[in-house]
Coordinates of C-alpha atoms in Angstrom, one line a residue:
Chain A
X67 CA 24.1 33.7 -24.7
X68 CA 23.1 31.6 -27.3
X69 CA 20.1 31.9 -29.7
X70 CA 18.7 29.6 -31.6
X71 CA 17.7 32.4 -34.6
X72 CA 20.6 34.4 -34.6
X73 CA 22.4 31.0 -35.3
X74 CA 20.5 30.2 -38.3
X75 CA 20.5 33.2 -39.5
X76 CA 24.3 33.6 -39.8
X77 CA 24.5 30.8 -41.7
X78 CA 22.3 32.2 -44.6
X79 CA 24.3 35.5 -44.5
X80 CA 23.1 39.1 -43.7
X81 CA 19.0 39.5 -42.9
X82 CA 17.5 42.7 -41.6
X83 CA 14.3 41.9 -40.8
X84 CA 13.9 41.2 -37.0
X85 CA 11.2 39.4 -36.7
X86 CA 10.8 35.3 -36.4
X87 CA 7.9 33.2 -37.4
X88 CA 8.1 29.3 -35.9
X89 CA 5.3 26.8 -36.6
X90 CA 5.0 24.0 -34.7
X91 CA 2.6 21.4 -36.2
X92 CA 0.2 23.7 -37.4
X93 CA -1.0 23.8 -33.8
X94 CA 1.4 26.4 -32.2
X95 CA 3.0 29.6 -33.9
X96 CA 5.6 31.5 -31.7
X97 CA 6.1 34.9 -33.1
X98 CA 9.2 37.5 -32.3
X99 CA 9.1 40.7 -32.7
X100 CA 5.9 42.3 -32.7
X101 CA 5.1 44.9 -32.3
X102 CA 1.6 45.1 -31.0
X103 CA -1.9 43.5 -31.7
X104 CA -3.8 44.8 -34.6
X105 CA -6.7 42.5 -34.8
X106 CA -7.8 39.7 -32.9
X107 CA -10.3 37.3 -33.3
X108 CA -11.0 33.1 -33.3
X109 CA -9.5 33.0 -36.8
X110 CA -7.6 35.6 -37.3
X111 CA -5.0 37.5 -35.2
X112 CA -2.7 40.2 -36.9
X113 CA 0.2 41.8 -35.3
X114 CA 2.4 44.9 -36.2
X115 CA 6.0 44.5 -37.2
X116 CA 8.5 46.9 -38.3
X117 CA 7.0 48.3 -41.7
X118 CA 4.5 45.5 -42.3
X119 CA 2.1 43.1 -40.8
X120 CA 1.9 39.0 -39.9
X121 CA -1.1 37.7 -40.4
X122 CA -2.3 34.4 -38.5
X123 CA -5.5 32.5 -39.8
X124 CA -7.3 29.4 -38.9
X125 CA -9.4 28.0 -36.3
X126 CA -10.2 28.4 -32.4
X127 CA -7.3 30.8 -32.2
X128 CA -6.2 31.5 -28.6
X129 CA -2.8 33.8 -27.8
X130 CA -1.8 31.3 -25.3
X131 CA 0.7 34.0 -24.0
X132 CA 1.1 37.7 -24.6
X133 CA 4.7 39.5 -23.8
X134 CA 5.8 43.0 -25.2
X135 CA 7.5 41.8 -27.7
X136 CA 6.9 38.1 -28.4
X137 CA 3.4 35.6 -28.8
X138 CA 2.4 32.4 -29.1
X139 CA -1.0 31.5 -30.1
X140 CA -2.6 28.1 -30.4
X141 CA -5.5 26.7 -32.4
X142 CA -5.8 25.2 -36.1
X143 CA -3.0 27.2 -38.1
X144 CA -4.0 27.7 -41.2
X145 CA -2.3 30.3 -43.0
X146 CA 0.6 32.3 -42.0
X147 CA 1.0 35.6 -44.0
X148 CA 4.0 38.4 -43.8
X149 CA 3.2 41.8 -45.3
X150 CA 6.4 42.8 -45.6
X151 CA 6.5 46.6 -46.8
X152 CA 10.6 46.9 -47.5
X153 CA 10.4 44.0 -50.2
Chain B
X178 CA 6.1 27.9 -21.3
X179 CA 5.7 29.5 -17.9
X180 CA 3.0 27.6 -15.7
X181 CA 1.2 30.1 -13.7
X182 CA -0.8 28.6 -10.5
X183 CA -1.9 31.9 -9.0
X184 CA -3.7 33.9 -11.5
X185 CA -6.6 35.9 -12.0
X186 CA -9.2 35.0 -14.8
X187 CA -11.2 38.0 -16.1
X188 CA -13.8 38.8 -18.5
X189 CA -14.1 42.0 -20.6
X190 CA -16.3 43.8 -22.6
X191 CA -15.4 46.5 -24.7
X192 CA -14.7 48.2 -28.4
X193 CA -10.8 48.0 -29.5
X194 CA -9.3 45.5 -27.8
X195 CA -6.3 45.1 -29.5
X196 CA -5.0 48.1 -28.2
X197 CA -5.9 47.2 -24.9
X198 CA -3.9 43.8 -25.1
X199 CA -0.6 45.4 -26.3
X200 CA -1.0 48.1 -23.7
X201 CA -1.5 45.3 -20.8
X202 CA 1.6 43.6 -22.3
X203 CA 4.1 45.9 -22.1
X204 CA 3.6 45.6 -18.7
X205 CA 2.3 42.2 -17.6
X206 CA 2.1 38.9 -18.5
X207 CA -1.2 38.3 -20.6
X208 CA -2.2 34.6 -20.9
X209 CA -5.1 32.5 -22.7
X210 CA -6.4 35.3 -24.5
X211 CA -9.4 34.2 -26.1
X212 CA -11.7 36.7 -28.3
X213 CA -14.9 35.0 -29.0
X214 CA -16.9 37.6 -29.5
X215 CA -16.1 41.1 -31.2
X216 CA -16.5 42.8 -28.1
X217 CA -16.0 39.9 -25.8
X218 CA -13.5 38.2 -24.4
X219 CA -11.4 36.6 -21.7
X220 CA -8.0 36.4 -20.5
X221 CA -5.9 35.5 -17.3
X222 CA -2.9 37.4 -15.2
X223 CA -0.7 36.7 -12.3
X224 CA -2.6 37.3 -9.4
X225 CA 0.0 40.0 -8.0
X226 CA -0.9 42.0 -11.1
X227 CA -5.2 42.0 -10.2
X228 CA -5.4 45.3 -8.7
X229 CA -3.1 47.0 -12.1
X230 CA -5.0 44.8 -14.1
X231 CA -8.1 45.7 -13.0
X232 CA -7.1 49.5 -12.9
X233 CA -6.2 49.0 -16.4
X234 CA -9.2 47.5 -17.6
X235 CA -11.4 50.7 -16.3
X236 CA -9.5 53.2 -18.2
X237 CA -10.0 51.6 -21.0
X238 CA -13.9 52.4 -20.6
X239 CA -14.6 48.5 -20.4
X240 CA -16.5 46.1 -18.3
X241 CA -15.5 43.7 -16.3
X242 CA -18.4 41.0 -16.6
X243 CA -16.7 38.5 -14.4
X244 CA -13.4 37.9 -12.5
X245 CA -12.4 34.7 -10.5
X246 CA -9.0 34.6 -8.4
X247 CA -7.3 31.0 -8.4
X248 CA -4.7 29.7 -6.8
X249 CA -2.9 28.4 -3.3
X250 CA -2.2 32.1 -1.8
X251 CA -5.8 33.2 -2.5
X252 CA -7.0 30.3 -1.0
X253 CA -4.7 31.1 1.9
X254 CA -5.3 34.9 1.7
X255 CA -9.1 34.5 1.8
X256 CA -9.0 32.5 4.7
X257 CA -8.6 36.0 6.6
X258 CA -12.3 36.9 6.3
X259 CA -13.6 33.2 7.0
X260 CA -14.2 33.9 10.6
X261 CA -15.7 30.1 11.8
X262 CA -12.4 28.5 9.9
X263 CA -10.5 31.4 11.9
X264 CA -12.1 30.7 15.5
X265 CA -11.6 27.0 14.7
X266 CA -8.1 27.3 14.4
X267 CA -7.8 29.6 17.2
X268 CA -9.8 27.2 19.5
X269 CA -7.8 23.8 18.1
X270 CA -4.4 25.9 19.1
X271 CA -6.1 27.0 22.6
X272 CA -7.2 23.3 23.5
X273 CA -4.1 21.5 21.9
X274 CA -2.1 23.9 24.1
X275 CA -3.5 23.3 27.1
X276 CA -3.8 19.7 26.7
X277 CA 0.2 19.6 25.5
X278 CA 1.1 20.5 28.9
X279 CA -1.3 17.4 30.9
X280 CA -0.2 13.8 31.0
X281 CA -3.0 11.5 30.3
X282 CA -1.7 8.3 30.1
X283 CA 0.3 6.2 33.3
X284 CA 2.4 3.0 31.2
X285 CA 3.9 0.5 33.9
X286 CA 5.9 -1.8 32.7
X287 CA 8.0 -5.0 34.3
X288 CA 5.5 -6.0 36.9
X289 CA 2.1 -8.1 37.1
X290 CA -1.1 -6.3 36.3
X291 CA -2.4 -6.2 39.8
X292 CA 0.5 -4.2 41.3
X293 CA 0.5 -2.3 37.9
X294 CA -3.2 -0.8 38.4
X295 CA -2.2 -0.2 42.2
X296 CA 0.9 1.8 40.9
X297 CA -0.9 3.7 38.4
X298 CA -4.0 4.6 41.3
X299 CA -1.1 6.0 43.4
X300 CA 0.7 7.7 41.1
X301 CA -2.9 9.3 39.5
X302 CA -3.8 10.1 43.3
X303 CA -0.9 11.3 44.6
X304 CA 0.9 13.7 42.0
X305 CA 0.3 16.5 39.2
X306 CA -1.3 15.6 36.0
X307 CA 1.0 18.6 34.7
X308 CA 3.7 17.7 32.7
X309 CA 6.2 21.3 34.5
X310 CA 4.8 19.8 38.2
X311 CA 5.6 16.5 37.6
X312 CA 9.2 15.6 39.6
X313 CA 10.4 12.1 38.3
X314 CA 13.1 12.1 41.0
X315 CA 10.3 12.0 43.4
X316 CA 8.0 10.1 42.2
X317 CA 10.7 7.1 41.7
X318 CA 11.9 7.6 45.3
X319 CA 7.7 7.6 46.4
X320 CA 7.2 4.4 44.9
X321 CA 10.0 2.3 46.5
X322 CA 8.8 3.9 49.9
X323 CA 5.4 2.6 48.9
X324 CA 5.6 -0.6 47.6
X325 CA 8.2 -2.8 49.0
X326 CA 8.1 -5.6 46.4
X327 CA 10.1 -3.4 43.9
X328 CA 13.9 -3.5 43.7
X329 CA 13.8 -0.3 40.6
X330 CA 11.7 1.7 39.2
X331 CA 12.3 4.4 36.8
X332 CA 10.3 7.0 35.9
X333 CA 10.4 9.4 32.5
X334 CA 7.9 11.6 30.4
X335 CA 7.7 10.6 26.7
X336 CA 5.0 13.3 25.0
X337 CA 2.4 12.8 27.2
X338 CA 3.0 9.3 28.6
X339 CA 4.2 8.8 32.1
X340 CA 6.4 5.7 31.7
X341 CA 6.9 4.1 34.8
X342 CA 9.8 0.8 34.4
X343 CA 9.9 -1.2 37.7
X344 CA 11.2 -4.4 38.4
X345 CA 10.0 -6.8 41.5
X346 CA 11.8 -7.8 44.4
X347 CA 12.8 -11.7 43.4
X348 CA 12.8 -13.5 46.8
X349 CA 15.9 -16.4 46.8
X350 CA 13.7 -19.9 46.2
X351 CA 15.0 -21.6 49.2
X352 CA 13.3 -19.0 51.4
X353 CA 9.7 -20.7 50.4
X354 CA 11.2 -24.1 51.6
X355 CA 9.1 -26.4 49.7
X356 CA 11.5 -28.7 47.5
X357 CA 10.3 -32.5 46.4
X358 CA 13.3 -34.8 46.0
X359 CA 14.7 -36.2 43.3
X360 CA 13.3 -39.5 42.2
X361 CA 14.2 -41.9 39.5
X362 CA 12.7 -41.8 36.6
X363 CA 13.4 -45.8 35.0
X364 CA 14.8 -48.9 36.6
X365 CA 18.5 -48.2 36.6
X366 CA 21.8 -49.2 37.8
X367 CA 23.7 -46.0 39.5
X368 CA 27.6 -45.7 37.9
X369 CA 28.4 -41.9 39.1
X370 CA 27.0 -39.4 40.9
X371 CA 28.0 -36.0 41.4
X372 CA 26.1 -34.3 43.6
X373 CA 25.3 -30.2 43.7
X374 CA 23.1 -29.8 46.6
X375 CA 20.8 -31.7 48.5
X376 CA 21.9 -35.4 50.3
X377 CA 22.3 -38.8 48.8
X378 CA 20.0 -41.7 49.2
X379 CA 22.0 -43.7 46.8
X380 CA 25.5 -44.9 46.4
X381 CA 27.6 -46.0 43.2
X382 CA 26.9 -49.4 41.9
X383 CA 23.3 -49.2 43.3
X384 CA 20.4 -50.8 40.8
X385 CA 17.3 -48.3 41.6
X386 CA 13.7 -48.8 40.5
X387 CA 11.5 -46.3 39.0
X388 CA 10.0 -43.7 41.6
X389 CA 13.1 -44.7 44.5
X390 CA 14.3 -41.2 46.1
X391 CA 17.9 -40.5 44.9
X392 CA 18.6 -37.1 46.6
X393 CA 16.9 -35.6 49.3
X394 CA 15.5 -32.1 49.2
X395 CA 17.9 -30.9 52.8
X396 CA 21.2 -30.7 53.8
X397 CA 22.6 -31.4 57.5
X398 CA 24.7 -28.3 59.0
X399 CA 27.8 -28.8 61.5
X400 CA 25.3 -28.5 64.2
X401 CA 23.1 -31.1 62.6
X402 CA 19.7 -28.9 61.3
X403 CA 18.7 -29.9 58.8
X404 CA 17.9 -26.9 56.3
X405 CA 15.8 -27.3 53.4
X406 CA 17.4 -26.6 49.8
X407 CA 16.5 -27.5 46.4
X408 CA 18.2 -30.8 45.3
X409 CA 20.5 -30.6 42.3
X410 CA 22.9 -33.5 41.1
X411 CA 24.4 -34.9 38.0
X412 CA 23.5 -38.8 37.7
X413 CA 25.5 -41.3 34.9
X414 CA 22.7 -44.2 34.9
X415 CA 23.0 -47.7 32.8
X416 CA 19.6 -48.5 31.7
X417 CA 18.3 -51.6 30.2
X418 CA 15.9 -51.2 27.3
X419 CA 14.0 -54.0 25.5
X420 CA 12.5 -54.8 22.1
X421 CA 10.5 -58.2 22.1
X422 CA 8.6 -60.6 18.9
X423 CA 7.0 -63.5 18.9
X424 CA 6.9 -66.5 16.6
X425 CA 4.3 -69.1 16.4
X426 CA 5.5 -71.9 13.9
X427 CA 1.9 -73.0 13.3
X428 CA -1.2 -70.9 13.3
X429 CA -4.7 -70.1 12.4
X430 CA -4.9 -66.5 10.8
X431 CA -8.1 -65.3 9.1
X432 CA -8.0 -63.6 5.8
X433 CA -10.5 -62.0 3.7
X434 CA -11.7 -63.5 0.4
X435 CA -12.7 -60.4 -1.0
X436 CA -16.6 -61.3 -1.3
X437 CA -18.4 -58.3 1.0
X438 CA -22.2 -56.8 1.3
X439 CA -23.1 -53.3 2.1
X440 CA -26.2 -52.9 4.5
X441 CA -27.7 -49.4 5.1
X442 CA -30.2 -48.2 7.7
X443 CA -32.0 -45.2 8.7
X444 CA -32.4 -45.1 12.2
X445 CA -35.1 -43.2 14.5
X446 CA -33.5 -42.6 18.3
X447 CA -31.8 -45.8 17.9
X448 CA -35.0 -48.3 16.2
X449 CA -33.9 -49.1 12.1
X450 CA -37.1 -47.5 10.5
X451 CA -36.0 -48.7 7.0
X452 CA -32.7 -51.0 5.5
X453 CA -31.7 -52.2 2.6
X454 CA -31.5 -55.7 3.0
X455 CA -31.7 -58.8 5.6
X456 CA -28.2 -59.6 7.7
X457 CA -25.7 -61.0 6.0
X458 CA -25.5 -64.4 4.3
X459 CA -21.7 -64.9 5.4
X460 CA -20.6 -68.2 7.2
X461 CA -17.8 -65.8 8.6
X462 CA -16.9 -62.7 7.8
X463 CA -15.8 -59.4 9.2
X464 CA -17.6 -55.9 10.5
X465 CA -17.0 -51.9 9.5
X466 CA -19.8 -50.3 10.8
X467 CA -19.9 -46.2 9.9
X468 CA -22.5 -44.3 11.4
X469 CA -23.4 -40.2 10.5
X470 CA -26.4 -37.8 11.7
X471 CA -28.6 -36.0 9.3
X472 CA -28.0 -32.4 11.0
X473 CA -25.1 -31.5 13.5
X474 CA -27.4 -30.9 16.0
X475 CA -30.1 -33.8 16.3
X476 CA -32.9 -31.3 14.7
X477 CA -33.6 -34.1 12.3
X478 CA -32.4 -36.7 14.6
X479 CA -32.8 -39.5 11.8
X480 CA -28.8 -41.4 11.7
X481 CA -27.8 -43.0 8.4
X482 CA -25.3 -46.3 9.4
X483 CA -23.5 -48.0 6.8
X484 CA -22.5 -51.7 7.5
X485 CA -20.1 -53.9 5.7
X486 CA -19.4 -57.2 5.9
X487 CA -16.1 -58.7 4.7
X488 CA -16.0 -62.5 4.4
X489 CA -13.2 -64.3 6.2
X490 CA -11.9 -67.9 5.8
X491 CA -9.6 -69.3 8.1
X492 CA -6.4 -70.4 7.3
X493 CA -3.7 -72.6 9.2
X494 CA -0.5 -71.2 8.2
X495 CA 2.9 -73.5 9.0
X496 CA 6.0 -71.5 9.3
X497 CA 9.7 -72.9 10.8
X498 CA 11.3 -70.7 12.9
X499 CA 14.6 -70.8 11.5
X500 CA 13.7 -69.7 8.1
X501 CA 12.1 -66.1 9.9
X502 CA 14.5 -65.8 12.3
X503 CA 17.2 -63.5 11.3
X504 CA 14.1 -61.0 10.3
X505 CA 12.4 -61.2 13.6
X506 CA 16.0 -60.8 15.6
X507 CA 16.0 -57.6 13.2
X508 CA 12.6 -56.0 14.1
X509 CA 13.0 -56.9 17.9
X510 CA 16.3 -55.0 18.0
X511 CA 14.6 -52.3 16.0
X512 CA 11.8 -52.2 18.4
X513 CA 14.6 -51.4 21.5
X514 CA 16.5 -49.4 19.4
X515 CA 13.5 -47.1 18.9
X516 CA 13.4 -46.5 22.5
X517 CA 17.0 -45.1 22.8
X518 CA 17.2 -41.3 22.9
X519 CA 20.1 -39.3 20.8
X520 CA 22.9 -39.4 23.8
X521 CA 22.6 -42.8 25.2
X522 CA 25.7 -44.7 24.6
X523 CA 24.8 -48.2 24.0
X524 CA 27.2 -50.5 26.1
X525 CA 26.1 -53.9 25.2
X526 CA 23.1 -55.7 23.3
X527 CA 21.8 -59.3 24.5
X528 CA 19.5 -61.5 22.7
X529 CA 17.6 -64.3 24.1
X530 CA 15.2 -66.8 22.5
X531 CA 12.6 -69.1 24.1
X532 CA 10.3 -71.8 23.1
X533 CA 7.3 -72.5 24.5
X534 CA 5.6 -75.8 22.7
X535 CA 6.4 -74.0 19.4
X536 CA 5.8 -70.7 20.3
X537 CA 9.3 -68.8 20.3
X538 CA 9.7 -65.6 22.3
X539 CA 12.7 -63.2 20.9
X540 CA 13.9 -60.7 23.7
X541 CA 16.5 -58.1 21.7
X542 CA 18.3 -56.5 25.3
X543 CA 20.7 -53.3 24.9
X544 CA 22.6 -52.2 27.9
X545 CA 22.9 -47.5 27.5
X546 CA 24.9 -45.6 29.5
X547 CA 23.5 -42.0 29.9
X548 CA 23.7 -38.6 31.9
X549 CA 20.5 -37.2 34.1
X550 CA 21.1 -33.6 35.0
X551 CA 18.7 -32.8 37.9
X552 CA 18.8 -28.7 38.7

């Protein structure tokens, strides 16, 4: 089946991280995989990755929808933030 | 993004959260979570998960502070405690039942509305109102027994309409024996007749006058009774029609000079109570008199009338005959021509002039052949 990432990401060459970040507008993020909530709040929702964190911040933040291992959360986006602990 | 109709809203209270969330979805689909407080917050779930959900939410030590189920099937599901709504229902099938199975309407149709009540009396009277009692056969077989005037009738249920099509008994015409003859309708001479029923009066050739019978309304058996029928017959008729003018080669005409006066009155049941001026000052002249009430109906029953007087001189106007001639031959044969209808075929046109101390008459004549059809 296709997938949008997975295309992308063969044309930059090998990546190991498995998570995906898309913002859309500053009004929408859609995260892939999480791996569970670690704080939540109205600005600022952080969520467990493989060896690190993603950090979400801004206004009137609302996770719009909640699956196991993906998340989309609305509001004003402000910052977007990866703790990545293998770089 | 999935659009969920049927959830369940709730709203939590509770320490560590977060943990709760990525617990509830592993499992479920979590939607519109929204944290406003530090210990509050509220989120939805498809309404199939509620009872998990709600399971969930207790072993995690928190409290619910409010829960609302939305949607079409918990609209539908909660109908099964609303006990009025259910008895309604219960009562509208019961009655609607019942009443499925009665027929409460009689349509007649193809007759005249006396002998369509008296069919619908004997049909109410004399069979079922029960739709499974009601034998069509029967009843169309019941009301040619009963009323003699109909030839058909039909009978057939459509929901719960008893449509009953009957048709009347026509009686032949000549069994009423009442014919008038055929008379002529102009003065006319008779060229061919061809006659349908009925006896002659007149004969080829024959010059008739308006009203004179042309068929009689009987004919004469072998044995010589006479039996009444209704006259029929195909007439060809030639037909004179005139146009006329006159000519006077000196005359007096009056014509207006253009001068006039306007008079107005108010009048009280008839008596002027007030006018404009004295009568008019014309040595001759000409009236237009226009007369209109205050109200429509005589309330205020003052009537304004308007007057108008024209003056007139007379003039003697000297005119040969010859030089108009041609024109008034023209008009007089326009005036006959008028009179002809679309299939008259005109045979022959005759003009005659006479003079009478300077008056001349002009008599334009045309001679049309047409076809009467009497039936």
């Amino acid at each position: 089946m296709f997938n949008f990432f997975n295309e992308i990401k063969s044309c930059v060459g090998e990546i190991k991280q498995n998570y995906n970040i898309v913002n859309m507008s500053g009004k929408l993020v859609y995260i892939e995989g999480h791996r569970g909530l670690s704080l939540l709040s109205k600005t600022k929702i952080c969520l467990k990755i493989r060896k690190g964190n993603i950090k979400v911040e801004g206004q009137d933040l609302i996770m719009k929808e909640l699956f196991e291992e993906c998340v989309k959360i609305s509001g004003k986006i402000e910052k977007i933030e990866v703790f990545d602990a293998e770089n | 993004m999935r659009k969920i109709k049927n959830y369940c809203f709730f709203h939590i209270k509770g320490l560590n959260q977060e943990r709760f969330f990525t617990e509830l979805s592993k499992k479920y689909f979590v939607f519109d979570i929204n944290r406003y407080e530090k210990n509050k917050s509220t989120f939805k779930v498809s309404l199939r998960d509620f009872k998990q959900v709600k399971n969930k939410i207790l072993s995690f030590g928190f409290e619910i502070l409010g829960q609302k189920k939305i949607g079409f099937f918990h609209n539908m599901f909660s109908i099964r405690k609303r006990y009025g709504i259910l008895a309604g229902m219960l009562l509208f099938s019961f009655f609607y039942t019942l009443q499925y199975n009665l027929i409460w309407r009689v349509s007649v149709d193809g007759v005249s509305e006396i002998l369509d009540k008296q069919i619908c009396d004997f049909v109410d009277t004399n069979f079922s109102k029960n739709k499974h009692n009601i034998d069509c056969k029967n009843i169309e077989i019941r009301l040619q027994e009963e009323f003699e005037d109909l030839s058909f009738a039909s009978v057939s249920i459509y929901g719960q309409t008893l449509v009953i099509n009957v048709k009347e008994r026509e009686n032949p015409v000549e069994k009423d024996g009442k014919f008038e003859p055929i008379l002529s309708n102009h003065d006319c001479k008779i060229l061919d007749i061809q006659l349908l029923q009925g006896t002659l009066n007149v004969d080829c050739g024959k010059v008739v006058q308006k009203g004179d019978v042309l068929v009689f309304p009987y004919v004469l058996d072998t044995e010589g009774t006479k039996r009444d029928v209704k006259p029929k017959a195909i007439f060809v008729i030639e037909q004179w029609i005139r146009g006329e003018e006159k000519h006077c080669e000196s005359e007096i005409i009056k014509e207006r000079t253009g001068k006039f006066c306007v008079k107005n009155e108010i009048l009280l049941f008839g008596q002027s109570i007030y006018s404009n001026r004295e009568n008019c000052t014309f040595e001759s002249y000409e009236i237009e008199e226009e007369s209109q009430a205050f109200s429509q109906n005589n309330i205020i029953p003052f009537v304004f009338n308007k007057t108008t007087y024209y003056e007139v001189k007379h003039i003697q106007k000297e005119e040969k005959y010859e030089t108009v001639r041609e024109n008034k031959i023209g008009s007089a044969r326009q005036k006959a021509l008028q009179k002809v209808e679309e299939c008259d075929i005109i045979k022959e046109e005759k003009l005659q002039e006479t003079n009478n101390g300077g008056v001349y008459n002009i008599v334009y004549t045309l001679t049309i052949q047409k076809e009467i059809v009497f039936k």
